[in-house]
Structures are given as C-alpha cells and as structure tokens.
Amino acid sequence: MNTRILSLRPQHRSSHGFTLIELMVVVVIVAILASIAIPSYRQHVIKSNRAAAESFMLQIANKEEQYRLDARNYTDIIGTGGLNLTTPADVNARYVINIANLSNTSYTITAVPTAMQNDTLCGTLTLDQAGVKTPAGNCW
C-alpha cells in the first residue's frame, strides 16, 4: 500500500535576490557618498587645470626674458615669430592666454578661464615681468 507521509513542517522557499528595502538602503548610501565625492573631485580637476595654466604662464615668462635679451624688448606673440611656444591642448581648451601691456620694460600675461574651466574661486590669472601673480593666496 502506498501511503504518503505528510510533513507537518512548512516548506520554505529559498529566497533569491534582494528586498526593496535593501536596495533602497544601498541607493541612499551611494547617493550620500556621491554628494560628498563629486564636488571634491570637481575642485581637484579645476585646481589641476589651473596648475597646468600657471606652469605654461611661467614658461612664457621665462621665454619673454630670453626674447628680451636678444631683441631688447618683449613680444606679444606666443607662437612662431615670437616666443616659439605652442599652447598645450589641455590649457588651450580651458584658458585663453594673452600677453598684454607691452613696453620695452614690462608685460602682463593673462589666463582667462573658459566656460569649460568654470574657476569661480580664482578667475583670471595674471603674471607680470616682476613675477607678481594675481590673484594671490591659494590660487598660485
């Protein structure tokens, strides 16, 4: 005789996956971490781009002094026929570099940030023949 023995214990299905609450907790944790990390990362990128522009401005200032030794004056031409420098692509994409206020004894190099740089902390960087850098403080 075939009799079936019925179990009195309820059968549990093994659960696969996550509950909605677990997923929401993970989403909240990721959102909190992102809200802290993204602004910090952006500031680091802006500072790094600013350092590249400052380095190129110092290179221009060095070449201006070499040019003045040969020609007895400064030049406002960064490229061929002047300082023979090529603006690096990362600087060119984020800053407009100019040499202005020329005379036989003075010049001012300016780096104006483009919309891509969005440097609200420091804004326009300047460097003159005396080595005066503006804005002062944490920008240089």
mmCIF file of C-alpha atoms in Angstrom:
data_model
loop_
_atom_site.group_PDB
_atom_site.id
_atom_site.type_symbol
_atom_site.label_atom_id
_atom_site.label_comp_id
_atom_site.label_asym_id
_atom_site.label_seq_id
_atom_site.Cartn_x
_atom_site.Cartn_y
_atom_site.Cartn_z
ATOM 1 C CA MET A 1 0.000 0.000 0.000
ATOM 2 C CA ASN A 2 1.323 3.382 -0.965
ATOM 3 C CA THR A 3 0.717 5.946 1.657
ATOM 4 C CA ARG A 4 2.127 9.339 1.617
ATOM 5 C CA ILE A 5 3.590 10.771 4.728
ATOM 6 C CA LEU A 6 2.733 14.397 5.022
ATOM 7 C CA SER A 7 5.197 16.633 6.714
ATOM 8 C CA LEU A 8 3.844 18.967 9.328
ATOM 9 C CA ARG A 9 6.704 21.409 8.824
ATOM 10 C CA PRO A 10 6.010 24.192 6.362
ATOM 11 C CA GLN A 11 8.298 24.173 3.386
ATOM 12 C CA HIS A 12 10.348 27.338 2.917
ATOM 13 C CA ARG A 13 11.377 28.511 -0.456
ATOM 14 C CA SER A 14 14.886 29.792 -0.635
ATOM 15 C CA SER A 15 14.807 33.468 -1.487
ATOM 16 C CA HIS A 16 16.927 34.733 -4.314
ATOM 17 C CA GLY A 17 17.635 38.438 -4.751
ATOM 18 C CA PHE A 18 17.222 41.484 -2.564
ATOM 19 C CA THR A 19 14.243 43.106 -0.956
ATOM 20 C CA LEU A 20 13.151 46.584 -1.922
ATOM 21 C CA ILE A 21 14.295 47.959 1.440
ATOM 22 C CA GLU A 22 17.789 46.552 0.986
ATOM 23 C CA LEU A 23 18.030 48.117 -2.448
ATOM 24 C CA MET A 24 16.820 51.481 -1.155
ATOM 25 C CA VAL A 25 19.406 51.449 1.645
ATOM 26 C CA VAL A 26 22.148 50.846 -0.921
ATOM 27 C CA VAL A 27 20.807 53.664 -3.132
ATOM 28 C CA VAL A 28 20.801 56.088 -0.182
ATOM 29 C CA ILE A 29 24.366 55.153 0.788
ATOM 30 C CA VAL A 30 25.601 55.605 -2.794
ATOM 31 C CA ALA A 31 23.826 58.978 -3.034
ATOM 32 C CA ILE A 32 25.459 60.207 0.177
ATOM 33 C CA LEU A 33 28.912 59.127 -0.979
ATOM 34 C CA ALA A 34 28.377 60.735 -4.399
ATOM 35 C CA SER A 35 27.224 64.011 -2.863
ATOM 36 C CA ILE A 36 30.500 64.181 -0.949
ATOM 37 C CA ALA A 37 32.869 62.867 -3.621
ATOM 38 C CA ILE A 38 31.707 64.656 -6.784
ATOM 39 C CA PRO A 39 32.237 68.276 -5.608
ATOM 40 C CA SER A 40 35.629 67.337 -4.182
ATOM 41 C CA TYR A 41 36.618 65.681 -7.443
ATOM 42 C CA ARG A 42 35.500 68.717 -9.474
ATOM 43 C CA GLN A 43 37.570 71.065 -7.310
ATOM 44 C CA HIS A 44 40.585 68.802 -7.722
ATOM 45 C CA VAL A 45 40.192 68.825 -11.529
ATOM 46 C CA ILE A 46 39.833 72.628 -11.589
ATOM 47 C CA LYS A 47 42.931 73.006 -9.404
ATOM 48 C CA SER A 48 44.894 70.632 -11.645
ATOM 49 C CA ASN A 49 43.889 72.546 -14.785
ATOM 50 C CA ARG A 50 44.804 75.828 -13.085
ATOM 51 C CA ALA A 51 48.248 74.415 -12.246
ATOM 52 C CA ALA A 52 48.777 73.496 -15.904
ATOM 53 C CA ALA A 53 47.893 77.053 -16.971
ATOM 54 C CA GLU A 54 50.181 78.533 -14.315
ATOM 55 C CA SER A 55 53.034 76.320 -15.445
ATOM 56 C CA PHE A 56 52.573 77.458 -19.038
ATOM 57 C CA MET A 57 52.438 81.104 -17.925
ATOM 58 C CA LEU A 58 55.760 80.665 -16.107
ATOM 59 C CA GLN A 59 57.191 79.095 -19.251
ATOM 60 C CA ILE A 60 56.028 82.141 -21.241
ATOM 61 C CA ALA A 61 57.636 84.472 -18.684
ATOM 62 C CA ASN A 62 60.925 82.584 -18.987
ATOM 63 C CA LYS A 63 60.817 82.808 -22.789
ATOM 64 C CA GLU A 64 59.952 86.521 -22.599
ATOM 65 C CA GLU A 65 63.140 87.187 -20.646
ATOM 66 C CA GLN A 66 65.177 85.200 -23.178
ATOM 67 C CA TYR A 67 63.498 87.101 -26.018
ATOM 68 C CA ARG A 68 64.262 90.456 -24.349
ATOM 69 C CA LEU A 69 67.967 89.581 -24.099
ATOM 70 C CA ASP A 70 68.063 89.110 -27.878
ATOM 71 C CA ALA A 71 65.609 91.746 -29.137
ATOM 72 C CA ARG A 72 65.836 94.403 -26.386
ATOM 73 C CA ASN A 73 62.055 94.328 -25.912
ATOM 74 C CA TYR A 74 59.197 91.952 -25.100
ATOM 75 C CA THR A 75 56.838 90.337 -27.590
ATOM 76 C CA ASP A 76 53.130 89.551 -27.524
ATOM 77 C CA ILE A 77 53.442 86.636 -29.959
ATOM 78 C CA ILE A 78 53.373 83.274 -28.214
ATOM 79 C CA GLY A 79 53.775 81.160 -31.360
ATOM 80 C CA THR A 80 56.102 81.252 -34.344
ATOM 81 C CA GLY A 81 57.832 84.570 -34.890
ATOM 82 C CA GLY A 82 57.763 85.386 -31.205
ATOM 83 C CA LEU A 83 58.383 83.033 -28.326
ATOM 84 C CA ASN A 84 58.021 79.888 -30.486
ATOM 85 C CA LEU A 85 55.802 78.201 -27.911
ATOM 86 C CA THR A 86 52.786 76.024 -28.544
ATOM 87 C CA THR A 87 49.964 76.251 -26.046
ATOM 88 C CA PRO A 88 49.288 72.780 -24.617
ATOM 89 C CA ALA A 89 45.926 71.337 -25.667
ATOM 90 C CA ASP A 90 44.632 70.991 -22.096
ATOM 91 C CA VAL A 91 45.480 74.630 -21.352
ATOM 92 C CA ASN A 92 44.110 75.846 -24.687
ATOM 93 C CA ALA A 93 40.775 74.112 -24.040
ATOM 94 C CA ARG A 94 40.311 75.700 -20.619
ATOM 95 C CA TYR A 95 42.084 79.070 -20.736
ATOM 96 C CA VAL A 96 42.637 81.940 -23.143
ATOM 97 C CA ILE A 97 46.255 83.041 -22.752
ATOM 98 C CA ASN A 98 47.272 86.589 -23.764
ATOM 99 C CA ILE A 99 50.292 88.833 -23.396
ATOM 100 C CA ALA A 100 49.384 92.485 -22.973
ATOM 101 C CA ASN A 101 50.608 95.859 -21.679
ATOM 102 C CA LEU A 102 53.802 95.533 -23.650
ATOM 103 C CA SER A 103 56.619 98.017 -23.467
ATOM 104 C CA ASN A 104 60.358 97.655 -23.540
ATOM 105 C CA THR A 105 60.320 97.074 -19.801
ATOM 106 C CA SER A 106 57.036 95.375 -18.926
ATOM 107 C CA TYR A 107 54.427 92.800 -19.911
ATOM 108 C CA THR A 108 51.420 91.087 -18.350
ATOM 109 C CA ILE A 109 50.432 87.508 -19.116
ATOM 110 C CA THR A 110 46.756 86.743 -18.502
ATOM 111 C CA ALA A 111 44.928 83.427 -18.422
ATOM 112 C CA VAL A 112 41.167 83.837 -18.642
ATOM 113 C CA PRO A 113 39.220 80.657 -17.796
ATOM 114 C CA THR A 114 36.689 79.478 -20.362
ATOM 115 C CA ALA A 115 33.266 78.087 -19.527
ATOM 116 C CA MET A 116 34.791 74.598 -19.501
ATOM 117 C CA GLN A 117 37.089 75.539 -16.603
ATOM 118 C CA ASN A 118 34.446 77.363 -14.516
ATOM 119 C CA ASP A 119 37.026 78.538 -11.974
ATOM 120 C CA THR A 120 34.893 80.716 -9.706
ATOM 121 C CA LEU A 121 37.457 80.692 -6.886
ATOM 122 C CA CYS A 122 40.390 82.304 -8.720
ATOM 123 C CA GLY A 123 39.059 83.614 -12.029
ATOM 124 C CA THR A 124 41.585 85.333 -14.298
ATOM 125 C CA LEU A 125 45.243 84.640 -13.513
ATOM 126 C CA THR A 126 47.920 87.244 -14.249
ATOM 127 C CA LEU A 127 51.694 87.280 -14.161
ATOM 128 C CA ASP A 128 53.899 90.270 -14.932
ATOM 129 C CA GLN A 129 57.580 90.822 -15.642
ATOM 130 C CA ALA A 130 58.336 91.352 -11.942
ATOM 131 C CA GLY A 131 56.864 87.957 -11.081
ATOM 132 C CA VAL A 132 53.772 89.416 -9.412
ATOM 133 C CA LYS A 133 50.999 86.825 -9.535
ATOM 134 C CA THR A 134 47.327 87.616 -9.082
ATOM 135 C CA PRO A 135 45.051 86.628 -7.551
ATOM 136 C CA ALA A 136 47.262 85.950 -4.572
ATOM 137 C CA GLY A 137 46.690 83.275 -1.977
ATOM 138 C CA ASN A 138 45.705 79.706 -2.754
ATOM 139 C CA CYS A 139 45.340 80.392 -6.472
ATOM 140 C CA TRP A 140 49.066 80.211 -7.187
#
